[in-house]
Coordinates of C-alpha atoms (C1' of nucleotides) in Angstrom, one line a residue:
Chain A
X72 CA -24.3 18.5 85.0
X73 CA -23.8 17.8 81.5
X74 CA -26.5 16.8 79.0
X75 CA -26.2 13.7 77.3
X76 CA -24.1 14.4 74.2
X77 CA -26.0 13.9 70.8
X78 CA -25.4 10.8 69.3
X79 CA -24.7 11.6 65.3
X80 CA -26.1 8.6 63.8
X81 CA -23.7 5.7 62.6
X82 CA -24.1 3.7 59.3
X83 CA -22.5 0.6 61.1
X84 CA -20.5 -1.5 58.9
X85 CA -21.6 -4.6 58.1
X86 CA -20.4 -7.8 56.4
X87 CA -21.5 -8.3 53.1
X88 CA -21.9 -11.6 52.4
X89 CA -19.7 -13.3 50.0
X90 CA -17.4 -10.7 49.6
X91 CA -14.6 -11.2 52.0
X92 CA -12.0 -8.9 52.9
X93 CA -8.6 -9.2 55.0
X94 CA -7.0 -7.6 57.6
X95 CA -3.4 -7.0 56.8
X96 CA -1.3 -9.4 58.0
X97 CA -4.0 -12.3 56.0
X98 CA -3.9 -10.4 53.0
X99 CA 0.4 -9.6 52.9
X100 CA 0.0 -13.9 52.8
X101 CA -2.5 -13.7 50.1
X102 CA 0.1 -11.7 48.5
X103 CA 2.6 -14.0 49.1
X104 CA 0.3 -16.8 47.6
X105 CA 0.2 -14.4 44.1
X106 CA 3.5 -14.0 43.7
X107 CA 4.1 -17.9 44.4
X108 CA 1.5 -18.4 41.6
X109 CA 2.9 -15.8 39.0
X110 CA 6.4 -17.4 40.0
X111 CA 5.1 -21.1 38.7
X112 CA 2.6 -19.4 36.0
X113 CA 6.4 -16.9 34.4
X114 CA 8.8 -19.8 34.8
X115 CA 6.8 -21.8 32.0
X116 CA 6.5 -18.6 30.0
X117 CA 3.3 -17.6 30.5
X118 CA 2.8 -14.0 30.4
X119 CA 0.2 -11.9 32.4
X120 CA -2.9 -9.8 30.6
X121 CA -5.7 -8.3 32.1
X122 CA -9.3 -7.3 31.4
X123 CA -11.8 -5.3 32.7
X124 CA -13.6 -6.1 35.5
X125 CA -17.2 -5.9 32.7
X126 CA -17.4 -7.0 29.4
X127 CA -20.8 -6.6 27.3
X128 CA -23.5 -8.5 28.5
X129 CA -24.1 -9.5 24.9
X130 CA -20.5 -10.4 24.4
X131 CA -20.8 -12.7 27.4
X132 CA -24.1 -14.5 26.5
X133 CA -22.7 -15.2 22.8
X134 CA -20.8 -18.1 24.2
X135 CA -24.1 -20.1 25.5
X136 CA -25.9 -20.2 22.0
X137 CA -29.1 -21.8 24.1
X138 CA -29.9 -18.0 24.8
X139 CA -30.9 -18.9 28.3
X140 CA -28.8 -21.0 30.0
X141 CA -28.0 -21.4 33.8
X142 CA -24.8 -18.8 33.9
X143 CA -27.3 -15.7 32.8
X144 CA -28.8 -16.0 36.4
X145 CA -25.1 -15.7 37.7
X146 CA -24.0 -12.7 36.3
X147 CA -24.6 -9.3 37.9
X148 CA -25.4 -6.7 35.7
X149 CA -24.2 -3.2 36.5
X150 CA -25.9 -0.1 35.7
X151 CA -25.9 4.0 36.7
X152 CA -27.7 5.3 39.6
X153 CA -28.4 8.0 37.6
X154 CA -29.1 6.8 34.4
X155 CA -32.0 8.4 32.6
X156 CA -34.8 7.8 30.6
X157 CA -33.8 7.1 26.8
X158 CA -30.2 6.8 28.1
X159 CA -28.3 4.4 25.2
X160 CA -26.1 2.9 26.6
X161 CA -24.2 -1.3 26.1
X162 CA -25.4 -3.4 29.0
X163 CA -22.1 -3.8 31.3
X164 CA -22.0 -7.2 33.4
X165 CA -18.9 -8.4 35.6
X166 CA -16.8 -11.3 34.1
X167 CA -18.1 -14.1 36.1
X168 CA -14.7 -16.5 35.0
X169 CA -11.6 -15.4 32.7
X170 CA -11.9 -17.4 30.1
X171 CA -14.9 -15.9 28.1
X172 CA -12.9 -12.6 28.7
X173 CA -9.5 -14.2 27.0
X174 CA -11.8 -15.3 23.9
X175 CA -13.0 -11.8 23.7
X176 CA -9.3 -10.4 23.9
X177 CA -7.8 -12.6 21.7
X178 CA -10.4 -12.0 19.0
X179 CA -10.0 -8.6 19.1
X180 CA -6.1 -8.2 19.7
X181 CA -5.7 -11.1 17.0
X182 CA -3.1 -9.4 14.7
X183 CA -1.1 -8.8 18.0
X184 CA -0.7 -11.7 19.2
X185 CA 1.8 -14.2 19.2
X186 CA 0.4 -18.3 18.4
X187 CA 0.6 -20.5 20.4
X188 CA -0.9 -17.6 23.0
X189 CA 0.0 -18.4 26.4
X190 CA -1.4 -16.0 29.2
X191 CA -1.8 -15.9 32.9
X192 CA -4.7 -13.7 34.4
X193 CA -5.1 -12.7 38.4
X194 CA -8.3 -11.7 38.9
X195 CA -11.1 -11.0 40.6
X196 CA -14.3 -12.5 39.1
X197 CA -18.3 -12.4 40.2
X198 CA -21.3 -14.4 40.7
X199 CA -24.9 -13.5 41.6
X200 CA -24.9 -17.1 43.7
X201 CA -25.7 -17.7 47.2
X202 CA -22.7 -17.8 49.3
X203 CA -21.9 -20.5 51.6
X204 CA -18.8 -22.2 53.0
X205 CA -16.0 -22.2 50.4
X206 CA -18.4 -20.5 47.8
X207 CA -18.0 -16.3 47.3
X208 CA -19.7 -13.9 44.9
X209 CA -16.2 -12.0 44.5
X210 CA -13.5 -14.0 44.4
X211 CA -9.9 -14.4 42.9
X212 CA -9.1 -16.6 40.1
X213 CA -5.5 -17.2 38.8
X214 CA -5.9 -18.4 35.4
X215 CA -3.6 -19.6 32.4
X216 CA -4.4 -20.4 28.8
X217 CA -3.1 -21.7 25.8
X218 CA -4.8 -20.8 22.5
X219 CA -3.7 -21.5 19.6
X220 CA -5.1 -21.2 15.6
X221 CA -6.2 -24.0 14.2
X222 CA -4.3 -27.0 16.3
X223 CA -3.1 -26.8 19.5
X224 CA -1.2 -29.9 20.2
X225 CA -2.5 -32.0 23.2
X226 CA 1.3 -31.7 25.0
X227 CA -0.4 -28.8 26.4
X228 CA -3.0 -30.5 28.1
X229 CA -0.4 -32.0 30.3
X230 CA 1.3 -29.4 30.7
X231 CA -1.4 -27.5 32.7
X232 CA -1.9 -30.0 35.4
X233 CA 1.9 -30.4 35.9
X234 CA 1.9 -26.3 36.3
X235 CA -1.0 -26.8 38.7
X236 CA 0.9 -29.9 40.6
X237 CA 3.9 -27.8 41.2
X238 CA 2.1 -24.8 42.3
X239 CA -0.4 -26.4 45.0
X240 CA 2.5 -28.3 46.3
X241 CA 4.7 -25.1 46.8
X242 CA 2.2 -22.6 48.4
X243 CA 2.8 -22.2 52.1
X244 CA 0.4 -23.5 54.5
X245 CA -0.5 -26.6 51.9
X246 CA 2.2 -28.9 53.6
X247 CA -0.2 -31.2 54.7
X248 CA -2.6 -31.1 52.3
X249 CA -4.2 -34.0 50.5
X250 CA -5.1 -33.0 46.7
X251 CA -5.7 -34.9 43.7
X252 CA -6.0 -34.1 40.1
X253 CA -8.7 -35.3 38.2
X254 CA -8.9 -35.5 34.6
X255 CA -11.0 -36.9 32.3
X256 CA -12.6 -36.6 28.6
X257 CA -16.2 -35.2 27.6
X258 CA -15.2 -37.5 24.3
X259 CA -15.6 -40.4 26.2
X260 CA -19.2 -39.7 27.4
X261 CA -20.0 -38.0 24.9
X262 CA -18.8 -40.7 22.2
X263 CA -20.2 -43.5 24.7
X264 CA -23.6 -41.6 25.0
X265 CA -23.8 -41.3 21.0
X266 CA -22.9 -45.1 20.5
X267 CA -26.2 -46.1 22.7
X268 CA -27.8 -43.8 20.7
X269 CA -28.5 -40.3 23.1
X270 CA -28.6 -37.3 20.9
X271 CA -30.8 -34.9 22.5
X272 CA -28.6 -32.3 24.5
X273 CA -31.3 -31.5 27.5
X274 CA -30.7 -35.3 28.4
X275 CA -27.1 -35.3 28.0
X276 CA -26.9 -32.4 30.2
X277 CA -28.7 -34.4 32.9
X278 CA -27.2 -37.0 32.7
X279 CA -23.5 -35.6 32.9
X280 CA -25.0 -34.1 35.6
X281 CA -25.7 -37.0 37.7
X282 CA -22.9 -38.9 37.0
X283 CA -20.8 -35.3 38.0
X284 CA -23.4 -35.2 41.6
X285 CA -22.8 -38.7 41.8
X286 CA -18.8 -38.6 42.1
X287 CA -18.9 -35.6 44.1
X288 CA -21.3 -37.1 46.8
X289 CA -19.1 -40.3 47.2
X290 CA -22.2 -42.7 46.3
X291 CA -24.3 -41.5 49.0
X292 CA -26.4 -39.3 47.5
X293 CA -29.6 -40.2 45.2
X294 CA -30.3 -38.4 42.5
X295 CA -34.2 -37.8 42.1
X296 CA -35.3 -40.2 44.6
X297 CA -37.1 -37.0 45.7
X298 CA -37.1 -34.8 42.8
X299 CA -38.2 -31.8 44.5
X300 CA -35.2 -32.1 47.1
X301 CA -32.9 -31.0 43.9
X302 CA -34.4 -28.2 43.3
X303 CA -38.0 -27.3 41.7
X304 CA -37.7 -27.0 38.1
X305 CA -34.3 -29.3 37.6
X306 CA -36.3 -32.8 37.8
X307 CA -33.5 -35.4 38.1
X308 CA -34.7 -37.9 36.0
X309 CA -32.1 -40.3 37.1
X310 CA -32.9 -42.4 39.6
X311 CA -30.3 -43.9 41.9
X312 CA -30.1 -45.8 45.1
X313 CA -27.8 -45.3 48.1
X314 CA -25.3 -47.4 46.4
X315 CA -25.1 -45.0 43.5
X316 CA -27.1 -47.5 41.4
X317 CA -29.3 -46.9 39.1
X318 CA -32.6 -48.0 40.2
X319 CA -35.5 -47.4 38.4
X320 CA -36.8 -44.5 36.4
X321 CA -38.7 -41.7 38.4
X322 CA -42.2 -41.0 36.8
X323 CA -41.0 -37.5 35.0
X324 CA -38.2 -39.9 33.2
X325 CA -37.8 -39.2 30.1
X326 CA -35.3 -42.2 28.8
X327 CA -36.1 -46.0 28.8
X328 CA -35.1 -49.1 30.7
X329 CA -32.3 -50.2 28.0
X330 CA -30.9 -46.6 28.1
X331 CA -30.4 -46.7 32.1
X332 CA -29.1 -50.0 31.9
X333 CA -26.7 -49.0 29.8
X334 CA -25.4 -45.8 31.8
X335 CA -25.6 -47.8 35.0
X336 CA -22.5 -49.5 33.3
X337 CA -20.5 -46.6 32.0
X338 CA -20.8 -45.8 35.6
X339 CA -19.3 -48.6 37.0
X340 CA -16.2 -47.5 34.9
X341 CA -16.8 -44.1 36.2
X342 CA -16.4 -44.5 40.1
X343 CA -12.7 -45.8 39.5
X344 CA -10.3 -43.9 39.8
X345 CA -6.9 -45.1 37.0
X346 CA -4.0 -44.1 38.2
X347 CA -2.0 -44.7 34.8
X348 CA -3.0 -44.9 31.0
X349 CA -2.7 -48.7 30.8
X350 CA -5.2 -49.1 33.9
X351 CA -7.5 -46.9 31.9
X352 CA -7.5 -48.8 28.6
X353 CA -7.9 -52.1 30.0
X354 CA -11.1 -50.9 31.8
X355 CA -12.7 -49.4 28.6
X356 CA -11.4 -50.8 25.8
X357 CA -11.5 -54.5 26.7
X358 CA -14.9 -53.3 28.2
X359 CA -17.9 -55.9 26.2
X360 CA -20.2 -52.5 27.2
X361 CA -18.5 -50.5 25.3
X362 CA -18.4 -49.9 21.1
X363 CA -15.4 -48.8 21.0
X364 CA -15.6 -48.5 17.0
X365 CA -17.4 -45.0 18.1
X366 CA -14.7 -42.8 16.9
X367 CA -15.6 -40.2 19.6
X368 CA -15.2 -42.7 22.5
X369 CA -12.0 -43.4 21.2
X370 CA -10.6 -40.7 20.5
X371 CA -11.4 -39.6 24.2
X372 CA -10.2 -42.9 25.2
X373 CA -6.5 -41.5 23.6
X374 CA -5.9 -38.5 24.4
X375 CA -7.1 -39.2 28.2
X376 CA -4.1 -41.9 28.1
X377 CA -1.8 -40.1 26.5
X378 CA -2.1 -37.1 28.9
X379 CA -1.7 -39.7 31.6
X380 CA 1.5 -40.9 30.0
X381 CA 2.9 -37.4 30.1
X382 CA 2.2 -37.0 33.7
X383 CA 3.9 -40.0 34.7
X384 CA 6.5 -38.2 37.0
X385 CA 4.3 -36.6 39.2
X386 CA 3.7 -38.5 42.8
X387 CA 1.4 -41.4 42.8
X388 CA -2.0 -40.5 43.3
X389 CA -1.5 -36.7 42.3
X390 CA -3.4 -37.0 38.8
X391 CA -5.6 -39.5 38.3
X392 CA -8.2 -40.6 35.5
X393 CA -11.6 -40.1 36.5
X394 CA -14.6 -40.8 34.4
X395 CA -17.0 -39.0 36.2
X396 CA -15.1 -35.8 35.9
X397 CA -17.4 -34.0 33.1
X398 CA -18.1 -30.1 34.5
X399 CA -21.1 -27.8 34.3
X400 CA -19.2 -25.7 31.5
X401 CA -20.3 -26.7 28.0
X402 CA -17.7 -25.3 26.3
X403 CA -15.5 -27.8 27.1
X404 CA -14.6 -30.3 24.1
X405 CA -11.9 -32.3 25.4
X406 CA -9.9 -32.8 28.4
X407 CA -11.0 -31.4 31.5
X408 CA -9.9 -31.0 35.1
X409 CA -11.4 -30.9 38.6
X410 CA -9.1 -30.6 41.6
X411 CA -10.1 -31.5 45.2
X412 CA -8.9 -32.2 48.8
X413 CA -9.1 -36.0 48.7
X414 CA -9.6 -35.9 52.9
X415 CA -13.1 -34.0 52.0
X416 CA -14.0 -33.9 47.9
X417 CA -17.3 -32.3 48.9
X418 CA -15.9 -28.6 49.1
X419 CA -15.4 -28.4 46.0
X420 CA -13.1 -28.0 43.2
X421 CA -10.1 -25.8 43.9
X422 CA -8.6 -25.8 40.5
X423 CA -10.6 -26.7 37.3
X424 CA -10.5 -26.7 33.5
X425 CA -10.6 -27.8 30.5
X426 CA -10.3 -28.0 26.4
X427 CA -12.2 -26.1 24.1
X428 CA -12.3 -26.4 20.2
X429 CA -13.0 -23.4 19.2
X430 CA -14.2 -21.1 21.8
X431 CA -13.5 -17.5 20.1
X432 CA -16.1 -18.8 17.2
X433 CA -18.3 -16.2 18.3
X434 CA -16.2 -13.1 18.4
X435 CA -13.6 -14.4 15.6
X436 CA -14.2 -16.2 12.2
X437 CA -10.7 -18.3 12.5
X438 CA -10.7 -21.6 15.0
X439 CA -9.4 -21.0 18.0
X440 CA -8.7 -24.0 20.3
X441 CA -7.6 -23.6 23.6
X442 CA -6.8 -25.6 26.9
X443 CA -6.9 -24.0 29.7
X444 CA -6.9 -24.2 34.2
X445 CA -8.0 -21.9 37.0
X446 CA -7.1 -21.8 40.1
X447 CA -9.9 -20.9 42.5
X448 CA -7.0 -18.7 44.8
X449 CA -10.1 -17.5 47.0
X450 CA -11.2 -20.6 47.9
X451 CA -8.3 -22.7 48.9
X452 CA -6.9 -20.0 50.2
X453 CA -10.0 -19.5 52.5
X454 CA -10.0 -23.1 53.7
X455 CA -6.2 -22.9 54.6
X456 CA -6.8 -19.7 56.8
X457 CA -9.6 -21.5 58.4
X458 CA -7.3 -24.4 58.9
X459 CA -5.1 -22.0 60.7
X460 CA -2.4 -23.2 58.8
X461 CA -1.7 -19.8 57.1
X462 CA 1.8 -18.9 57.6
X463 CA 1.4 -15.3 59.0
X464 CA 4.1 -13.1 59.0
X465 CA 3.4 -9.6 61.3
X466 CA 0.9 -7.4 60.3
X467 CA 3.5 -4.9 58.8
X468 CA 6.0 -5.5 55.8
X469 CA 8.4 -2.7 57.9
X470 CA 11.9 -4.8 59.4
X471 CA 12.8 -2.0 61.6
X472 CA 10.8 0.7 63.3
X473 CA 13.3 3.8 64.0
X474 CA 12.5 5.6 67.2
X475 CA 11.7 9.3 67.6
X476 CA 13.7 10.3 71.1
X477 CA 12.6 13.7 70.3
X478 CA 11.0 16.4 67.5
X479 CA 14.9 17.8 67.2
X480 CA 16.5 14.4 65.9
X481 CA 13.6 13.9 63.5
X482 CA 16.4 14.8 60.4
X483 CA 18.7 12.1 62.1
X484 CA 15.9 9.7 62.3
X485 CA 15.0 10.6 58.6
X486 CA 18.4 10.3 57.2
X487 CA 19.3 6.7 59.0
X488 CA 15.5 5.2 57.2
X489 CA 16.9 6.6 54.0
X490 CA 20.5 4.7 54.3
X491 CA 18.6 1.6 55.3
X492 CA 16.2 1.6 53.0
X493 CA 19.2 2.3 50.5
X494 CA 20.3 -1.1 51.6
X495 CA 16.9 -3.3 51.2
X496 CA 15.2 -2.8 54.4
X497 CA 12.0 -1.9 55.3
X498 CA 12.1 0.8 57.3
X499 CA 9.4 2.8 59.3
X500 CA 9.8 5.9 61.3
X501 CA 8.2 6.5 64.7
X502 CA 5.7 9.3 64.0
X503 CA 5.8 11.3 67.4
X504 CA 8.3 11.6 70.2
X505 CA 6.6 9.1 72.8
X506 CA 7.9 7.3 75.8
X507 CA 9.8 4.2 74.6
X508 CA 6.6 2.6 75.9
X509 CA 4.6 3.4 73.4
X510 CA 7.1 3.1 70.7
X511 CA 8.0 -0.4 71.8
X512 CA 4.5 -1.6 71.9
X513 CA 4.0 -0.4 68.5
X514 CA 6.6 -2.1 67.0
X515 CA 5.4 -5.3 69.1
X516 CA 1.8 -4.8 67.8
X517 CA 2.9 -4.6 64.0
X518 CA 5.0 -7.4 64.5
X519 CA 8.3 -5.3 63.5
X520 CA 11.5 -7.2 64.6
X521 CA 14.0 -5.1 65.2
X522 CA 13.8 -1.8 67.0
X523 CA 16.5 1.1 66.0
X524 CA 18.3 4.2 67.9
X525 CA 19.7 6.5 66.7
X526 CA 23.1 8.0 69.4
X527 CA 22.6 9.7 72.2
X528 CA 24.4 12.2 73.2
X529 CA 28.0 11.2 73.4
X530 CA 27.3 7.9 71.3
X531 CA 29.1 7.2 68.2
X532 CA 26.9 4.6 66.6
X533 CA 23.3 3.8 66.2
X534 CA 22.1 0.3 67.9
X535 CA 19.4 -2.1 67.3
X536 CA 17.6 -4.4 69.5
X537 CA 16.2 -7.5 68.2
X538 CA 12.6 -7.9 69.6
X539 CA 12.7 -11.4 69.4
X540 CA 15.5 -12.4 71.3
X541 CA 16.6 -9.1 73.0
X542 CA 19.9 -8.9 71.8
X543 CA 21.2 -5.1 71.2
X544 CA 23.6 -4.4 68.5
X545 CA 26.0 -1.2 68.0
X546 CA 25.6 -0.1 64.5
X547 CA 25.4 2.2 61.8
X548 CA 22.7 2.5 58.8
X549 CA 25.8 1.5 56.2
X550 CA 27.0 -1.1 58.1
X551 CA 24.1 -3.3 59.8
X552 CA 22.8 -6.2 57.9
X553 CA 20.1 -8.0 59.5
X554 CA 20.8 -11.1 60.7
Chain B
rG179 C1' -35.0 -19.0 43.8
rC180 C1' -35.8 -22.8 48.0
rG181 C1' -34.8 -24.8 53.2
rG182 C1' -32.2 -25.0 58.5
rU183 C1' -29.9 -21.9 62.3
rC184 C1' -28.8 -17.3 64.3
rG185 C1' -28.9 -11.6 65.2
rU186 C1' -27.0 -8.4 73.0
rA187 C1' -20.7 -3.1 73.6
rG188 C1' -15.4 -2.6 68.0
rC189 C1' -14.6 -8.4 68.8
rU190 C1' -16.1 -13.4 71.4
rC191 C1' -20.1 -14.2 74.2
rA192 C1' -23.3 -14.5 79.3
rG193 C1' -28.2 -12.8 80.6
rC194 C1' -32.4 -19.0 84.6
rU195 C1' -39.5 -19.7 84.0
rG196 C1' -40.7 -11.7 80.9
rG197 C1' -39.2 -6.8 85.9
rU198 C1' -35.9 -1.5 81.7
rA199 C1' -28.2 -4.9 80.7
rG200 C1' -22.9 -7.9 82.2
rA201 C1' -17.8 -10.5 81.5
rG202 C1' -13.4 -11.2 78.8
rC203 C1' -10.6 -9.1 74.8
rC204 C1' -9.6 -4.5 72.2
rC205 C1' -8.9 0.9 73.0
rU206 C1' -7.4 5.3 76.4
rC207 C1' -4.9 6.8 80.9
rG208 C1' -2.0 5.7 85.3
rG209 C1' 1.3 2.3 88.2
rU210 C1' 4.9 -1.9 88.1
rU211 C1' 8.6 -3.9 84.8
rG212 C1' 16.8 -3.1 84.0
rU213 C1' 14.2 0.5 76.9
rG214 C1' 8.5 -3.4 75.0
rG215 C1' 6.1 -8.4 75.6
rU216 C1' 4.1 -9.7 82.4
rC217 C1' 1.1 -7.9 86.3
rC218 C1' -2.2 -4.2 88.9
rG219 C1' -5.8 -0.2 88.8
rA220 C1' -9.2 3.3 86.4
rG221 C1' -12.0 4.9 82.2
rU222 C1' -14.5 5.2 77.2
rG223 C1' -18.1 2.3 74.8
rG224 C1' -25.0 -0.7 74.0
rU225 C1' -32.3 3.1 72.2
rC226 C1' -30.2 -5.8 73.2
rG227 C1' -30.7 -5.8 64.0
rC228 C1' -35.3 -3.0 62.5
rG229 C1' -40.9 -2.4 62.7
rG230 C1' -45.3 -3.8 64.9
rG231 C1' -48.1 -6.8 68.7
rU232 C1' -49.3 -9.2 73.7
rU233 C1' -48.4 -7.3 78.9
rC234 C1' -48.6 -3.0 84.5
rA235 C1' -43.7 -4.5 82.6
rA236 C1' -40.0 -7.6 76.8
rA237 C1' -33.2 -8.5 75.2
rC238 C1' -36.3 -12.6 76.7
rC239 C1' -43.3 -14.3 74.1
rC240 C1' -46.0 -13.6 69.0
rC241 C1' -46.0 -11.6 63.8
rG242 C1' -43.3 -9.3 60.0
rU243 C1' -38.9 -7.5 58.0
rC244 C1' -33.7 -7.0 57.1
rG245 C1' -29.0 -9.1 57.7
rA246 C1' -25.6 -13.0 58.6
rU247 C1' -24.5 -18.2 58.4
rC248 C1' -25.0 -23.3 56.8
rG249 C1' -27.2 -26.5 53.0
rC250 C1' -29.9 -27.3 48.0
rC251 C1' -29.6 -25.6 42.8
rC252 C1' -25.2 -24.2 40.4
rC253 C1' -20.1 -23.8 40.6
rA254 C1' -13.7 -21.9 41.7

RNA sequence: GCGGUCGUAGCUCAGCUGGUAGAGCCCUCGGUUGUGGUCCGAGUGGUCGCGGGUUCAAACCCCGUCGAUCGCCCCA
């Protein structure tokens, strides 16, 4: 009798969270998804750079200014396993978006460039977050920028939602998808939080944060009725009732009754949605809450309508003003963008972006705005496959699968994949002589159409069998085109 | 960083109130099938996430730990 065989110990695999991976027939439609995308992204003239996956840690915190902002805790850091003591070496960290990366790039390849610089970028970015539904720590984002010297006329900041329109409506397996554009104007709040007299930035942070959580949570939600439900140290200091009201203030608030009076009215405005620039200037500017004299608040008030104006032609409902739009980001300056299923706005934004004055100012000593939208590929392409409305295509990119009868008529087999693949087709090669079985199955398995022989004996030509409907052709590898 | 749920063959899971593990799929082989997709049969495969405890006895109870997942923070 035998003795139980040694077991050699396994490492077995394991997920790793937030980090997904495909098999192959999901990832040849991610593929298909990227070259959609780089389609749209080349046809407006865009053209593609790419960076490394690290930049300096340093060159990455220089945006923030604060020193310790929120984004440090996102970023992973990457080091050597086998670094030593007294090792002097620049602190590597992956890109955790693309856009600090382009402001890096286009300081330093400044001379090089061409003004107005218009680049696309597909790319894997990271974040040290805790993954959840529609939320990874390596994902793919397909970016494009404008960035210009000194101006950079506002024409563009249409132009990126068009781009983003036309790609999300040609993607396959979005058919029946229900997305919306949002756009607003940090000027607005910004200008309207200056003309009632809110300076300090820790409490315009929190408050663009609130009316952000407030949008996103369709009124339900209360910010700060229990503080420590929103996380320990980030007291909500806004207090709001199931209605999205503005109640009273909690007991850590830090702004008076007047103040919360007054952005219980700029959110009014902000929980409408305008579908065109008229809508959107009645509603503010004949507003007797706002001071529209603040030169901020109307400028925001401006550009918002005249991006609106520009994007008349898209379908109703596509791109709409929305007020409460304002994004964590604080480089943005100007417009910016949030995209979301309109069936279920709580998984997030598929597509954001926004305006920045000057965002190279710390790598650079010229002004360098820029408008710029990301498409978060990972995560609407995630939804879609668990949708199962993926369109999947076979596992294998091969049209035919050439049978091996036999070792002797490998050279026959050889030469027929070379003519086909002369002609276009993908062509794989059986790789032993197997019963037809086995080599039909295969083909089945990898989802390969059509099935070739090369003669017999006594045969002129070569046929093919279509695996879909059965039909058999005589052929030769010149000749046969598939149907 | 915080909270909920879960962790049994490669995959999806079953395993009643504790008595040392099962199904389907996958895979391999054989048969059937006008050259494959059907059907039938056989086989491979698990120290029940890991560690400790309770017990005569634990996949099942307790503690810890790790992992996954969902949510909060934040964000694509």
């Amino acid at each position: 009798m035998s003795d139980k065989k040694p077991k050699n110990r396994i490492y077995k695999p394991k997920k790793i969270s937030g980090f997904p991976e495909w098999l192959p027939e999901v990832k040849r439609a991610e593929q298909k998804w990227f070259d959609e995308i780089r389609r749209v992204f080349e046809s407006y003239g865009f053209c593609p750079i790419e960076t490394p996956s690290v930049e300096e840690l340093d060159a990455i915190n220089a945006k923030g200014g604060d020193g310790e902002s929120d984004a440090d805790k996102e970023i992973y850091v990457i080091e050597r396993l086998h670094k030593q003591e007294g090792d002097k070496e620049s602190r590597l960290a992956l890109h955790f978006d693309q856009t600090v990366p382009l402001a890096r790039y286009t300081a330093q390849h400044f001379n090089d460039l061409v003004f107005p610089f218009k680049r696309y970028q597909m790319q894997r970015v990271w974040r040290g977050e805790r993954p959840q539904a529609g939320r990874f720590r390596e994902f793919y984002q397909c970016d494009i920028d404008v960035i210009n010297v000194d101006n950079l006329p506002l024409h563009f900041d249409a132009e990126m939602p068009a781009i983003i329109w036309e790609i999300l409506s040609s993607l396959p397996g979005m058919e029946n998808e229900n997305i919306q554009i949002r756009i607003s104007n940090r000027k607005i709040l910004m200008g309207y939080l200056q003309s009632i007299g809110i300076t300090d930035n820790k409490k315009i942070i929190k408050i663009t944060r609130a009316i952000d959580k407030l949008a996103k949570q369709g009124n339900q939600h209360v910010i700060g009725k229990d503080v420590d439900k929103f996380g320990g140290d980030n007291n909500g200091f806004i207090l709001l009732d199931d209605k999205g009201n503005i109640s009273t203030p909690s007991t850590r608030s830090e702004i008076d009754t007047e103040i919360i009076e007054n952005i219980t009215n700029f959110i009014e405005v902000t929980t409408v949605k305008y579908n065109s620039s008229d809508e959107l200037e009645d509603a503010l500017t004949n507003n007797r809450h706002f001071d529209t004299s603040n030169q901020m608040l109307k400028e925001g008030i401006e550009e918002l309508a005249f991006v609106m104006d520009q994007l008349s032609h898209l379908p109703e409902g596509a791109v709409v003003a929305d007020l409460s739009i304002v994004r964590g980001l604080d480089y943005y300056t100007g417009t910016v963008y949030e995209t979301v299923f309109t069936d279920d706005p709580s998984y997030g934004s598929i597509c954001s972006g926004g305006r920045y004055d000057d965002l190279a100012s710390n790598y650079i000593n010229k002004k360098l705005p820029g408008v710029g939208i990301s498409i978060g590929l990972s995560r609407l392409f995630d939804r879609i496959r668990l949708k199962g409305n993926l369109p999947l295509s076979g596992i294998s990119p091969a049209d035919i699968l050439i049978t091996l009868p036999s070792e002797e008529a490998r050279p026959t087999v050889m030469e027929a994949a070379q003519q086909l693949r002369k002609n276009g087709l993908n062509v794989e090669t059986f790789h032993s002589p197997a019963k037809d079985k086995k080599q039909f199955a295969y083909a089945e398995k990898k989802g390969i159409r059509y099935i070739w022989f090369i003669p017999t004996e006594g045969e002129a030509n070569h046929s093919v069998k279509d695996l879909t409907t059965g039909d058999k052709f005589s052929t030769t590898p010149q000749d046969w085109k598939a149907k």
